[in-house]
Structure formats: structure tokens, C-alpha cells
PDB file of C-alpha atoms in Angstrom:
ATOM      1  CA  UNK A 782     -32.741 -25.458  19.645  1.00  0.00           C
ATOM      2  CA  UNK A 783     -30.926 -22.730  18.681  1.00  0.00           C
ATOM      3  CA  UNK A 784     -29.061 -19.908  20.942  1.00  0.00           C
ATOM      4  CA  UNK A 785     -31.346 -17.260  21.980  1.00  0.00           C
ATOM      5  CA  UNK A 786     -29.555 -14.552  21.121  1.00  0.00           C
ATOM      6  CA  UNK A 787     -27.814 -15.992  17.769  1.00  0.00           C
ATOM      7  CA  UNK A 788     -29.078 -13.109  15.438  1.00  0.00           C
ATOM      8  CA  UNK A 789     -26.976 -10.833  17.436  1.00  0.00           C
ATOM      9  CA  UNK A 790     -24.398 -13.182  17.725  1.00  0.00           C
ATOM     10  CA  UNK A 791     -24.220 -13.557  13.980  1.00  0.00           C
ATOM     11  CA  UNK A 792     -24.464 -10.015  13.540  1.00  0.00           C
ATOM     12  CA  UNK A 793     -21.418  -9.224  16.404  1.00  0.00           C
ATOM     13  CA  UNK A 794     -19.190 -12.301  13.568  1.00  0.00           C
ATOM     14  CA  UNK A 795     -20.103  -9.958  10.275  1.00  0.00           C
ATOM     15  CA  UNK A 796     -19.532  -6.913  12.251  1.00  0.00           C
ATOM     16  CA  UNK A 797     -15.662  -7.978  13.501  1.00  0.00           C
ATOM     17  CA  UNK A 798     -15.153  -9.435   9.945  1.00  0.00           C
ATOM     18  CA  UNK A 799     -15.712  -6.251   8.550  1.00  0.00           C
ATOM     19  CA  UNK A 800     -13.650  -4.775  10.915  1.00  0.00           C
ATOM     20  CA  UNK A 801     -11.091  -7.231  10.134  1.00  0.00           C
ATOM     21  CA  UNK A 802     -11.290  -6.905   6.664  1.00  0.00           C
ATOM     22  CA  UNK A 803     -11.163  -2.760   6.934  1.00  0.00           C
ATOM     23  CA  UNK A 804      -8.032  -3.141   9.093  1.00  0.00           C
ATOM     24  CA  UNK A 805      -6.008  -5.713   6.630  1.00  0.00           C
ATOM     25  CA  UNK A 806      -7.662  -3.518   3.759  1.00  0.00           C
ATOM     26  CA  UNK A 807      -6.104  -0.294   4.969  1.00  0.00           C
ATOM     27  CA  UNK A 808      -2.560  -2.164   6.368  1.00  0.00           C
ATOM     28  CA  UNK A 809      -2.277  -3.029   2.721  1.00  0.00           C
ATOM     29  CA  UNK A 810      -2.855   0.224   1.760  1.00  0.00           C
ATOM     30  CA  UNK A 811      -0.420   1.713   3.733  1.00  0.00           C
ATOM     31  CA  UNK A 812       2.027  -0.926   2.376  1.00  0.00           C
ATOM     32  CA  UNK A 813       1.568  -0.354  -1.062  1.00  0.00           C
ATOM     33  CA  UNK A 814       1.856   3.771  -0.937  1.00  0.00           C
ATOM     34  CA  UNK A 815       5.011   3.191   1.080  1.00  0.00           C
ATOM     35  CA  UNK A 816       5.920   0.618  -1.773  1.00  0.00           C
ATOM     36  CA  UNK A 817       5.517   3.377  -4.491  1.00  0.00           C
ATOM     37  CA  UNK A 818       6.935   6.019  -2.428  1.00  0.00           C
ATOM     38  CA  UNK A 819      10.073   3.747  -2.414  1.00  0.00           C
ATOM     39  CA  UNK A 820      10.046   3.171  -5.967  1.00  0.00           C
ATOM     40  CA  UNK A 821       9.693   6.472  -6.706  1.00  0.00           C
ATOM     41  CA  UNK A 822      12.438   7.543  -4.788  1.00  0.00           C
ATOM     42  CA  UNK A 823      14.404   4.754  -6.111  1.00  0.00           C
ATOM     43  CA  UNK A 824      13.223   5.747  -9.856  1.00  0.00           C
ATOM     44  CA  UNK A 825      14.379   9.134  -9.136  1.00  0.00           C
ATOM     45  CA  UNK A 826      17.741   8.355  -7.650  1.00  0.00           C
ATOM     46  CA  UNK A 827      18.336   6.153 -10.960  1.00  0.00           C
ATOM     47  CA  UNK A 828      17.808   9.067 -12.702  1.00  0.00           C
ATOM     48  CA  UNK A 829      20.022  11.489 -11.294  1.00  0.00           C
ATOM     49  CA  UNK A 830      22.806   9.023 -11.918  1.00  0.00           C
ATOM     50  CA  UNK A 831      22.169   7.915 -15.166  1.00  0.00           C
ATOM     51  CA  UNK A 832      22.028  12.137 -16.379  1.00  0.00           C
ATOM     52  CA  UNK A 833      24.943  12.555 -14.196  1.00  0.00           C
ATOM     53  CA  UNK A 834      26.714   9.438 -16.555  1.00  0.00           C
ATOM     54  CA  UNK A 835      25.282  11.010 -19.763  1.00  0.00           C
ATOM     55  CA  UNK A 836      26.688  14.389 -18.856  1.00  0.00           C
ATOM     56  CA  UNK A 837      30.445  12.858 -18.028  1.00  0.00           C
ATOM     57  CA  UNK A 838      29.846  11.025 -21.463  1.00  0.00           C
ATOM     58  CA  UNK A 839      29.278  14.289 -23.219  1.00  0.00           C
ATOM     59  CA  UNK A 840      31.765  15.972 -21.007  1.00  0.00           C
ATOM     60  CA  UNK A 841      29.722  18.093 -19.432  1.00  0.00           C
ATOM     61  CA  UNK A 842      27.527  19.414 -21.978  1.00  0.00           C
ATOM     62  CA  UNK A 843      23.799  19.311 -21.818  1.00  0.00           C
ATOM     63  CA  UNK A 844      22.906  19.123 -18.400  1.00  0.00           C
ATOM     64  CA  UNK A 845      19.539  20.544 -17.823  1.00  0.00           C
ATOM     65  CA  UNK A 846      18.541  20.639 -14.295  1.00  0.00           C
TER      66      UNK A 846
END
């Protein structure tokens, strides 16, 4: 025989595994944008230096903010 209340019990599982699954959804989330927000930064940073190593190629001529 099964539990009385195992409909509710079954429903309490899916709800907390959708819970679950929101949370690990959204962590990953959060991991990614901070991911690409790195990258960016990184992106950026590589190039600043490489217009800064064009411009002391070309001595200084060129260099458009």
C-alpha cells in the first residue's frame, strides 16, 4: 500500500527539483556574465596595448583615441 499522502510528497520532490534546478540555472548564469565581463575587460586591456605597440612602431603617429 502506498503512502497516504504520496501525491503531495511527489509533488513537494518536483517542486525542490525545480528549485534546485532554478538555483544551479541562475549560479551559472551569474558565472558566465562574470566570465564575459572578464573577457571583455581582458579583450580591452589587449587592445590598449597592442595600439599603444602600433603607435611606438609608427613613432607616434596615428593614434586615435
Amino acid at each position: 500500500m502506498k503512502h497516504p499522502d504520496w501525491k503531495e510528497t511527489k509533488e513537494q520532490r518536483r517542486m525542490l527539483r525545480r528549485i534546485a534546478t532554478d538555483l544551479a540555472m541562475e549560479e551559472l548564469y551569474m558565472l558566465k556574465k562574470a566570465e564575459a565581463k572578464r573577457k571583455r575587460q581582458f579583450d580591452k586591456l589587449l587592445l590598449e596595448r597592442w595600439k599603444a605597440r602600433q603607435a611606438a612602431k609608427n613613432g607616434g603617429v596615428g593614434h586615435d583615441g
